[in-house]
Tab-separated table of C-alpha atoms and ligand atoms in Angstrom:
chain	number	residue	atom	x	y	z
A	1	MET	CA	-6.633	-28.182	-6.843
A	2	SER	CA	-4.482	-28.629	-9.756
A	3	GLU	CA	-5.978	-27.131	-12.802
A	4	CYS	CA	-3.304	-28.109	-15.109
A	5	PRO	CA	-2.202	-31.446	-15.071
A	6	VAL	CA	1.001	-33.028	-16.718
A	7	THR	CA	0.485	-33.953	-20.490
A	8	PRO	CA	2.580	-35.103	-23.347
A	9	SER	CA	0.168	-32.206	-25.088
A	10	ASN	CA	0.891	-29.574	-22.630
A	11	ALA	CA	5.209	-30.905	-22.750
A	12	ARG	CA	6.307	-27.996	-24.605
A	13	ALA	CA	4.315	-25.193	-22.850
A	14	GLN	CA	6.746	-25.889	-20.056
A	15	THR	CA	9.627	-26.060	-21.619
A	16	GLU	CA	7.891	-22.501	-23.121
A	17	GLY	CA	7.563	-21.845	-18.861
A	18	VAL	CA	10.784	-22.665	-18.276
A	19	SER	CA	12.321	-19.376	-20.434
A	20	LEU	CA	9.490	-17.692	-19.428
A	21	TYR	CA	10.452	-17.419	-15.772
A	22	LYS	CA	14.340	-17.540	-16.610
A	23	ARG	CA	13.245	-13.223	-17.727
A	24	LEU	CA	10.953	-13.045	-15.302
A	25	ARG	CA	13.189	-13.449	-12.465
A	26	ILE	CA	14.812	-10.649	-10.622
A	27	GLY	CA	17.231	-8.706	-9.984
A	28	GLY	CA	19.006	-8.745	-13.331
A	29	ARG	CA	19.600	-5.812	-15.464
A	30	MET	CA	16.629	-5.955	-17.743
A	31	ALA	CA	15.185	-2.980	-19.472
A	32	LEU	CA	11.293	-1.565	-18.067
A	33	ARG	CA	10.189	-3.038	-21.540
A	34	GLU	CA	11.659	-6.533	-21.347
A	35	LYS	CA	9.693	-6.552	-17.706
A	36	ALA	CA	6.711	-5.669	-19.192
A	37	SER	CA	6.442	-7.928	-22.002
A	38	ALA	CA	7.769	-10.683	-19.433
A	39	PHE	CA	4.844	-9.964	-17.265
A	40	LEU	CA	2.389	-9.936	-19.909
A	41	ASP	CA	3.526	-13.193	-21.573
A	42	LEU	CA	2.928	-14.680	-18.186
A	43	LEU	CA	-0.635	-13.220	-18.356
A	44	GLU	CA	-1.215	-14.743	-21.395
A	45	LYS	CA	-0.334	-18.277	-20.395
A	46	GLU	CA	-2.129	-17.925	-17.197
A	47	GLU	CA	-4.949	-20.705	-16.814
A	48	GLY	CA	-8.094	-18.770	-15.942
A	49	GLY	CA	-6.679	-15.272	-16.336
A	50	PRO	CA	-7.766	-12.398	-18.417
A	51	GLY	CA	-5.439	-12.783	-21.550
A	52	VAL	CA	-3.584	-10.358	-23.248
A	53	THR	CA	-5.050	-8.242	-26.283
A	54	SER	CA	-2.504	-7.555	-29.447
A	55	SER	CA	-3.233	-4.141	-29.119
A	56	ARG	CA	-3.213	-3.832	-25.518
A	57	ARG	CA	0.634	-4.988	-25.703
A	58	ASN	CA	1.237	-2.649	-28.090
A	59	GLN	CA	-0.140	0.374	-26.408
A	60	VAL	CA	2.164	-0.736	-23.058
A	61	LEU	CA	5.005	-0.981	-25.714
A	62	LYS	CA	4.135	2.702	-26.576
A	63	ASP	CA	3.288	3.999	-22.985
A	64	VAL	CA	6.742	2.623	-21.727
A	65	ALA	CA	8.605	4.258	-25.283
A	66	ARG	CA	7.141	7.489	-24.426
A	67	HIS	CA	6.576	8.109	-20.355
A	68	ARG	CA	8.610	5.385	-19.313
A	69	TYR	CA	5.838	4.220	-17.728
A	70	TYR	CA	2.440	2.371	-18.223
A	71	GLU	CA	-0.618	1.524	-15.879
A	72	HIS	CA	-1.590	-1.352	-15.515
A	73	THR	CA	-5.548	-2.245	-16.027
A	74	PRO	CA	-7.764	-3.747	-13.350
A	75	GLU	CA	-7.780	-7.169	-14.384
A	76	GLU	CA	-4.086	-7.424	-14.458
A	77	LEU	CA	-3.184	-5.462	-11.382
A	78	LEU	CA	-5.805	-7.996	-9.550
A	79	TRP	CA	-3.472	-11.322	-11.409
A	80	GLY	CA	-0.196	-9.168	-10.669
A	81	CYS	CA	-0.936	-9.421	-7.113
A	82	ARG	CA	-1.703	-13.232	-7.381
A	83	PHE	CA	1.082	-14.003	-8.785
A	84	ALA	CA	2.841	-11.859	-6.579
A	85	TRP	CA	1.847	-13.852	-3.485
A	86	ARG	CA	2.432	-17.218	-5.730
A	87	HIS	CA	5.985	-15.894	-5.658
A	88	SER	CA	6.159	-15.261	-1.941
A	89	VAL	CA	8.991	-17.722	-1.680
A	90	ARG	CA	8.467	-16.935	2.483
A	91	CYS	CA	4.944	-18.023	2.544
A	92	ILE	CA	3.464	-20.795	3.070
A	93	GLY	CA	0.262	-19.956	3.060
A	94	ARG	CA	0.473	-19.871	-0.846
A	95	PHE	CA	-2.033	-22.373	-1.552
A	96	PHE	CA	-4.653	-19.731	-1.096
A	97	TRP	CA	-2.974	-17.512	-3.421
A	98	ARG	CA	-6.186	-17.360	-6.031
A	99	GLN	CA	-8.591	-15.911	-3.322
A	100	LEU	CA	-6.551	-12.764	-2.892
A	101	GLU	CA	-9.071	-9.942	-4.085
A	102	VAL	CA	-7.374	-6.105	-4.724
A	103	ARG	CA	-8.358	-2.555	-3.445
A	104	ASP	CA	-7.296	-0.304	-6.121
A	105	ALA	CA	-6.527	2.872	-4.896
A	106	ARG	CA	-3.582	4.192	-7.520
A	107	HIS	CA	-5.716	7.428	-7.523
A	108	ILE	CA	-5.310	8.187	-4.005
A	109	GLN	CA	-2.424	11.214	-2.792
A	110	GLY	CA	-2.481	12.425	0.422
A	111	ALA	CA	-1.666	11.335	3.589
A	112	SER	CA	-4.753	11.359	5.719
A	113	ASP	CA	-6.629	10.108	2.658
A	114	MET	CA	-4.562	6.843	2.590
A	115	ALA	CA	-4.928	6.693	5.820
A	116	HIS	CA	-8.694	6.563	5.674
A	117	ALA	CA	-8.387	3.513	2.611
A	118	CYS	CA	-5.825	1.588	4.947
A	119	MET	CA	-8.418	1.542	7.869
A	120	GLU	CA	-10.850	0.616	4.966
A	121	HIS	CA	-8.414	-2.107	4.165
A	122	LEU	CA	-8.807	-3.106	7.990
A	123	SER	CA	-12.858	-3.313	7.372
A	124	SER	CA	-12.767	-4.919	4.931
A	125	ALA	CA	-9.996	-7.450	5.145
A	126	THR	CA	-11.228	-8.177	9.060
A	127	ASN	CA	-15.025	-9.448	7.417
A	128	GLY	CA	-16.135	-10.280	10.810
A	129	GLY	CA	-13.888	-13.095	11.219
A	130	ALA	CA	-14.033	-14.065	7.837
A	131	ILE	CA	-10.900	-12.831	6.992
A	132	GLN	CA	-10.408	-11.792	3.383
A	133	PRO	CA	-6.766	-12.314	1.768
A	134	LEU	CA	-6.668	-8.055	0.123
A	135	VAL	CA	-4.191	-5.692	-0.797
A	136	THR	CA	-5.058	-2.117	-1.923
A	137	VAL	CA	-2.222	-0.827	-3.731
A	138	PHE	CA	-1.766	2.764	-3.711
A	139	PRO	CA	0.282	5.003	-6.264
A	140	ALA	CA	2.781	3.505	-8.359
A	141	GLN	CA	6.611	5.111	-7.880
A	142	ARG	CA	7.452	7.839	-10.624
A	143	ALA	CA	8.437	10.466	-8.757
A	144	THR	CA	11.848	10.525	-6.448
A	145	ILE	CA	9.721	10.447	-3.420
A	146	PRO	CA	7.082	7.728	-3.377
A	147	TRP	CA	3.895	8.113	-1.066
A	148	ARG	CA	4.979	5.895	2.349
A	149	ILE	CA	3.769	3.498	4.575
A	150	TRP	CA	6.148	3.603	7.774
A	151	ASN	CA	4.550	0.677	9.812
A	152	TYR	CA	5.330	-2.947	9.554
A	153	GLN	CA	2.323	-3.882	9.659
A	154	LEU	CA	-1.566	-1.519	9.601
A	155	VAL	CA	-1.560	-2.891	13.274
A	156	ARG	CA	0.930	-3.298	16.163
A	157	TYR	CA	1.399	-2.890	19.746
A	158	ALA	CA	3.556	-0.174	20.835
A	159	GLY	CA	6.762	-1.274	22.726
A	160	TYR	CA	7.976	1.656	25.698
A	161	ARG	CA	11.387	1.632	26.324
A	162	ALA	CA	12.187	2.752	29.662
A	163	GLU	CA	15.515	4.308	31.319
A	164	ASP	CA	17.038	1.105	32.192
A	165	GLY	CA	16.310	-0.759	28.657
A	166	GLU	CA	13.412	-2.695	29.648
A	167	VAL	CA	9.938	-2.790	27.249
A	168	LEU	CA	6.512	-2.307	28.045
A	169	GLY	CA	4.676	-3.932	25.279
A	170	ASP	CA	6.420	-5.427	21.811
A	171	PRO	CA	10.029	-4.592	22.091
A	172	ALA	CA	9.944	-5.583	17.724
A	173	GLU	CA	8.138	-1.551	17.982
A	174	ALA	CA	10.188	-0.155	20.581
A	175	GLN	CA	12.115	2.225	17.729
A	176	PHE	CA	9.055	3.142	16.052
A	177	THR	CA	6.572	3.915	18.541
A	178	ALA	CA	9.823	6.014	19.604
A	179	PHE	CA	9.818	7.845	16.717
A	180	CYS	CA	5.547	8.351	16.653
A	181	GLU	CA	6.423	9.603	19.812
A	182	SER	CA	8.400	12.184	18.478
A	183	ILE	CA	6.901	13.403	15.592
A	184	GLY	CA	4.037	13.967	18.424
A	185	TRP	CA	1.775	10.570	18.786
A	186	LYS	CA	0.898	10.431	22.521
A	187	ALA	CA	0.292	7.222	24.114
A	188	PRO	CA	-2.724	6.075	26.079
A	189	LYS	CA	-2.707	7.797	29.687
A	190	THR	CA	-1.844	4.169	30.974
A	191	LYS	CA	0.830	2.321	29.208
A	192	GLY	CA	-0.454	-1.419	28.000
A	193	LEU	CA	1.144	-4.358	27.344
A	194	PHE	CA	-1.346	-3.926	23.953
A	195	ASP	CA	-1.402	-0.597	22.211
A	196	VAL	CA	-2.077	0.123	18.917
A	197	LEU	CA	0.196	2.074	17.613
A	198	PRO	CA	-0.719	5.051	14.369
A	199	LEU	CA	-0.082	4.746	10.732
A	200	VAL	CA	2.931	7.066	9.890
A	201	ILE	CA	2.700	7.836	6.161
A	202	SER	CA	4.761	10.894	4.214
A	203	GLY	CA	5.179	11.096	0.832
A	204	PRO	CA	6.328	13.920	-1.830
A	205	ARG	CA	6.579	16.652	-0.491
A	206	CYS	CA	5.023	15.356	2.942
A	207	LYS	CA	6.526	14.405	6.397
A	208	PRO	CA	5.282	11.514	7.956
A	209	SER	CA	2.713	12.350	9.589
A	210	PHE	CA	0.048	9.848	12.299
A	211	PHE	CA	-3.093	8.598	12.654
A	212	THR	CA	-4.790	6.832	15.620
A	213	ILE	CA	-6.726	4.120	14.121
A	214	PRO	CA	-10.374	4.235	16.050
A	215	ALA	CA	-10.017	1.058	18.478
A	216	GLN	CA	-13.494	-0.425	16.194
A	217	LYS	CA	-11.338	-0.730	13.252
A	218	VAL	CA	-8.988	-3.808	14.887
A	219	LEU	CA	-10.377	-6.208	15.846
A	220	GLU	CA	-8.663	-8.152	18.781
A	221	VAL	CA	-8.483	-11.491	20.245
A	222	PRO	CA	-8.618	-11.933	23.602
A	223	LEU	CA	-7.080	-15.287	25.049
A	224	SER	CA	-7.868	-17.999	26.873
A	225	HIS	CA	-7.374	-21.998	27.097
A	226	PRO	CA	-9.513	-24.824	26.223
A	227	ASP	CA	-8.404	-26.722	29.715
A	228	LEU	CA	-6.238	-24.466	32.268
A	229	GLU	CA	-8.691	-21.642	33.533
A	230	TRP	CA	-6.498	-19.146	34.882
A	231	PHE	CA	-4.946	-18.709	31.388
A	232	LYS	CA	-7.144	-15.720	31.109
A	233	GLU	CA	-6.172	-14.362	33.891
A	234	LEU	CA	-2.748	-13.400	31.879
A	235	GLU	CA	-5.100	-11.170	30.010
A	236	LEU	CA	-3.015	-11.824	26.400
A	237	ARG	CA	-4.685	-10.858	23.780
A	238	TRP	CA	-3.554	-10.039	19.902
A	239	TYR	CA	-4.900	-8.857	16.886
A	240	ALA	CA	-6.851	-10.553	13.914
A	241	VAL	CA	-5.708	-9.877	10.896
A	242	PRO	CA	-1.917	-9.393	9.996
A	243	VAL	CA	-1.618	-6.453	7.599
A	244	VAL	CA	1.942	-6.126	5.771
A	245	SER	CA	2.564	-2.692	4.763
A	246	ASN	CA	6.114	-2.225	4.527
A	247	MET	CA	7.283	-4.036	1.431
A	248	LEU	CA	7.332	-3.123	-2.292
A	249	LEU	CA	5.171	-4.730	-4.685
A	250	GLU	CA	6.684	-4.825	-8.430
A	251	ILE	CA	4.616	-6.041	-11.420
A	252	GLY	CA	5.797	-5.968	-14.826
A	253	GLY	CA	8.584	-3.539	-14.262
A	254	ILE	CA	6.343	-1.245	-12.396
A	255	ARG	CA	6.983	-0.433	-8.150
A	256	TYR	CA	3.999	0.267	-6.059
A	257	PRO	CA	5.938	0.968	-2.939
A	258	ALA	CA	2.903	1.046	-0.747
A	259	ALA	CA	0.731	-1.644	-1.309
A	260	PRO	CA	-0.105	-3.423	2.040
A	261	PHE	CA	-1.786	-6.856	2.232
A	262	ASN	CA	-2.849	-9.598	4.517
A	263	GLY	CA	-4.007	-13.559	4.943
A	264	TRP	CA	-4.902	-15.086	8.059
A	265	TYR	CA	-2.643	-15.848	10.810
A	266	MET	CA	-1.147	-19.220	11.554
A	267	GLY	CA	-1.291	-19.519	14.916
A	268	THR	CA	2.785	-20.430	15.859
A	269	GLU	CA	2.798	-17.067	13.991
A	270	ILE	CA	1.331	-15.710	17.419
A	271	GLY	CA	2.280	-18.224	19.786
A	272	ALA	CA	5.452	-19.675	19.520
A	273	ARG	CA	6.950	-15.547	17.992
A	274	ASN	CA	5.328	-13.186	19.253
A	275	LEU	CA	4.077	-14.192	22.158
A	276	ALA	CA	7.020	-16.568	23.050
A	277	ASP	CA	10.345	-15.201	21.474
A	278	TRP	CA	12.853	-14.059	23.756
A	279	SER	CA	13.240	-10.929	22.356
A	280	ARG	CA	9.365	-10.612	22.205
A	281	TYR	CA	7.022	-10.734	24.797
A	282	ASN	CA	9.315	-13.620	26.346
A	283	LEU	CA	5.905	-15.370	27.894
A	284	LEU	CA	7.153	-18.770	28.263
A	285	PRO	CA	8.568	-18.064	32.630
A	286	ASP	CA	5.460	-16.600	33.577
A	287	ILE	CA	3.584	-19.469	31.500
A	288	ALA	CA	5.786	-22.437	33.195
A	289	LEU	CA	5.136	-20.639	36.431
A	290	ARG	CA	1.419	-21.080	36.466
A	291	MET	CA	1.614	-24.649	35.010
A	292	GLY	CA	3.887	-25.211	38.410
A	293	ILE	CA	6.537	-26.657	35.591
A	294	PHE	CA	9.156	-24.030	36.054
A	295	GLU	CA	12.111	-24.938	36.851
A	296	LYS	CA	15.975	-24.459	35.963
A	297	ARG	CA	16.491	-28.026	34.843
A	298	GLU	CA	16.215	-27.418	30.877
A	299	SER	CA	16.297	-31.364	30.568
A	300	SER	CA	12.810	-31.159	31.771
A	301	LEU	CA	10.775	-29.178	28.849
A	302	TRP	CA	9.701	-27.140	30.565
A	303	ARG	CA	9.747	-24.692	27.752
A	304	ASP	CA	8.665	-26.763	25.360
A	305	ARG	CA	5.686	-27.911	27.564
A	306	ALA	CA	4.637	-24.601	28.469
A	307	LEU	CA	5.017	-23.239	24.233
A	308	VAL	CA	2.655	-26.070	23.651
A	309	GLU	CA	-0.194	-24.930	25.750
A	310	LEU	CA	0.321	-21.487	24.497
A	311	ASN	CA	-0.395	-22.670	21.159
A	312	ARG	CA	-3.278	-24.511	22.026
A	313	ALA	CA	-4.426	-21.557	23.870
A	314	VAL	CA	-4.319	-18.943	20.223
A	315	LEU	CA	-6.044	-21.752	18.005
A	316	HIS	CA	-8.682	-22.075	20.672
A	317	SER	CA	-9.171	-18.196	21.446
A	318	TYR	CA	-9.205	-17.665	17.465
A	319	LYS	CA	-12.180	-20.748	16.817
A	320	MET	CA	-13.732	-19.112	19.909
A	321	ALA	CA	-14.092	-15.495	18.687
A	322	GLY	CA	-14.862	-16.629	14.702
A	323	VAL	CA	-11.878	-15.261	13.237
A	324	ARG	CA	-9.997	-17.358	10.886
A	325	MET	CA	-6.501	-19.406	11.208
A	326	ILE	CA	-4.579	-21.594	10.655
A	327	ASP	CA	-2.580	-24.516	12.469
A	328	HIS	CA	0.850	-25.042	11.318
A	329	HIS	CA	-0.025	-28.910	9.963
A	330	THR	CA	-2.590	-28.341	7.979
A	331	ALA	CA	-0.535	-24.805	6.219
A	332	ALA	CA	2.183	-27.116	5.752
A	333	GLN	CA	-0.613	-30.010	4.133
A	334	LEU	CA	-1.603	-27.297	1.991
A	335	HIS	CA	1.707	-26.095	0.602
A	336	VAL	CA	2.726	-29.429	0.062
A	337	ARG	CA	-0.343	-29.933	-2.196
A	338	PHE	CA	0.685	-25.584	-3.518
A	339	GLU	CA	3.804	-27.079	-4.422
A	340	ASP	CA	1.728	-29.831	-6.759
A	341	ASP	CA	-0.422	-28.275	-8.217
A	342	GLU	CA	2.572	-25.782	-9.543
A	343	LYS	CA	4.668	-28.587	-10.965
A	344	ALA	CA	1.302	-29.602	-12.448
A	345	CYS	CA	1.551	-26.186	-14.518
A	346	GLY	CA	5.085	-26.070	-15.452
A	347	ARG	CA	6.055	-23.920	-13.089
A	348	PRO	CA	8.761	-23.424	-10.868
A	349	VAL	CA	8.688	-24.570	-7.144
A	350	THR	CA	10.130	-21.897	-5.118
A	351	GLY	CA	10.478	-21.068	-1.553
A	352	ARG	CA	12.849	-20.319	1.880
A	353	TRP	CA	13.312	-23.658	3.653
A	354	ASP	CA	13.649	-21.091	6.551
A	355	TRP	CA	11.122	-19.646	6.468
A	356	LEU	CA	8.487	-22.209	5.716
A	357	VAL	CA	9.363	-24.768	8.251
A	358	PRO	CA	6.740	-23.887	11.202
A	359	PRO	CA	8.923	-22.765	14.689
A	360	LEU	CA	7.542	-25.550	16.677
A	361	SER	CA	6.757	-29.234	15.943
A	362	ALA	CA	8.839	-28.335	12.209
A	363	SER	CA	9.891	-32.111	11.614
A	364	THR	CA	6.753	-33.111	12.326
A	365	THR	CA	5.078	-31.521	9.219
A	366	PRO	CA	5.538	-32.155	5.247
A	367	VAL	CA	7.857	-29.681	4.607
A	368	TRP	CA	10.335	-30.472	7.015
A	369	ASP	CA	12.493	-33.032	4.965
A	370	ARG	CA	11.714	-30.898	1.720
A	371	SER	CA	14.291	-28.567	0.430
A	372	TYR	CA	13.631	-25.254	-1.460
A	373	ASP	CA	15.027	-23.076	-4.454
A	374	PRO	CA	14.768	-19.405	-3.385
A	375	THR	CA	14.744	-17.856	-6.407
A	376	GLU	CA	12.397	-14.695	-6.641
A	377	TYR	CA	10.301	-13.981	-9.525
A	378	SER	CA	8.301	-11.411	-10.720
A	379	PRO	CA	5.532	-9.861	-9.404
A	380	ASN	CA	6.486	-10.298	-6.203
A	381	PHE	CA	6.307	-8.445	-2.408
A	382	LEU	CA	9.913	-6.870	-2.417
A	383	THR	CA	11.871	-6.237	1.026
A	384	GLN	CA	12.764	-2.027	0.694
A	385	ASN	CA	14.528	0.536	2.715
A	386	PRO	CA	12.665	2.275	5.611
A	387	PRO	CA	11.680	5.939	4.138
A	388	ARG	CA	14.004	8.432	4.174
A	389	GLY	CA	15.009	10.021	7.995
A	390	PHE	CA	13.323	6.593	9.747
A	391	VAL	CA	16.400	6.793	12.609
A	392	PRO	CA	14.249	8.654	15.584
B	1	LIG	N1	4.703	-13.133	10.828
B	1	LIG	C1	3.834	-11.564	11.172
B	1	LIG	C2	3.129	-11.302	12.664
B	1	LIG	O1	2.947	-12.667	13.509
B	1	LIG	C3	3.256	-11.826	10.174
B	1	LIG	C4	3.327	-12.172	8.865
B	1	LIG	C5	2.489	-11.961	7.864
B	1	LIG	N2	1.473	-13.471	8.150
B	1	LIG	C6	-0.189	-13.737	7.329
B	1	LIG	N3	-0.445	-15.216	8.065
B	1	LIG	N4	0.130	-13.212	6.608
B	1	LIG	O2	2.868	-10.581	12.799
């Protein structure tokens, strides 16, 4: 699917590309004017992109000089978000970056309107199981206190820590769950392993408030196994769409601290991490017991055998439920195609090896014996500090 193969005629464009990317490096001390104009250059060069007129360029420079701010056009926002995905060094799913769509919510003010827009995001992205990669972009940061979503993802399961330190549910959410309770959220009467947390939103002159997500907005998949009949008796489940909501979207020097985005799941995220990690749901001993292979001797590889069956169950269940999901072998192969496309277009190929390598059968995938340049370019989705006052 490479759109711009290397030919002698575009060799010059490729050298230009290299120096443009120098100006797009994140972390340098650049004025907003320079960041904006590097972004416009990137947009202008983009094959199949919307282009940039010279009057638009002048207008941006004028707005920046006058207000230290400029407003992205809808097209600039759409392509800015796509570039942000393309530049995401931790993401193995970038082959699909051109499929990303955007909901423009930059006009939305107020916690409850934001919560409402987040719930709409969930419905559109879920798309009945045919998951649509989607970003909702809330207001850019201008004042000192921006609008923020406090959740790591729009949908996550509560983790209730008991006095003895044991957690019921997802231990990764124990701190956030306690915080939700401290601002008045009430857990369901019977607490379970998979209780969906509320949305928490704050903004200028607006303390964090919580919003319960109606059950019909959250598509979930009950887990069963293609051969092991008893697997469904474990009553495990996971949600359909991972919508990361705590990262900052940066485009051409403009910062969007609330911009929840999603793709679809790769099976191992659930089967080899969320449900398997020792510090998460830690289900391998239970599964191995049921399989009748649990024993003290590590060299029997009971953990590995249970891990494979758990991952088969995840892939099988999402398929049965008609919810889009990719396996780690296909994902890694498509990432290599993405790398080839990027190279052919004269763009730097970037990545974080420690993130790209899948957590199961890593050495059987083609990303294993490659090395990656972790440089981050703008636009991008960046980590940001938790909102002020997070400590529960
Ligand atoms: N790893 C995270 C999780 O298991 C989700 C991160 C985003 N993943 C994705 N496929 N877009 O919930």
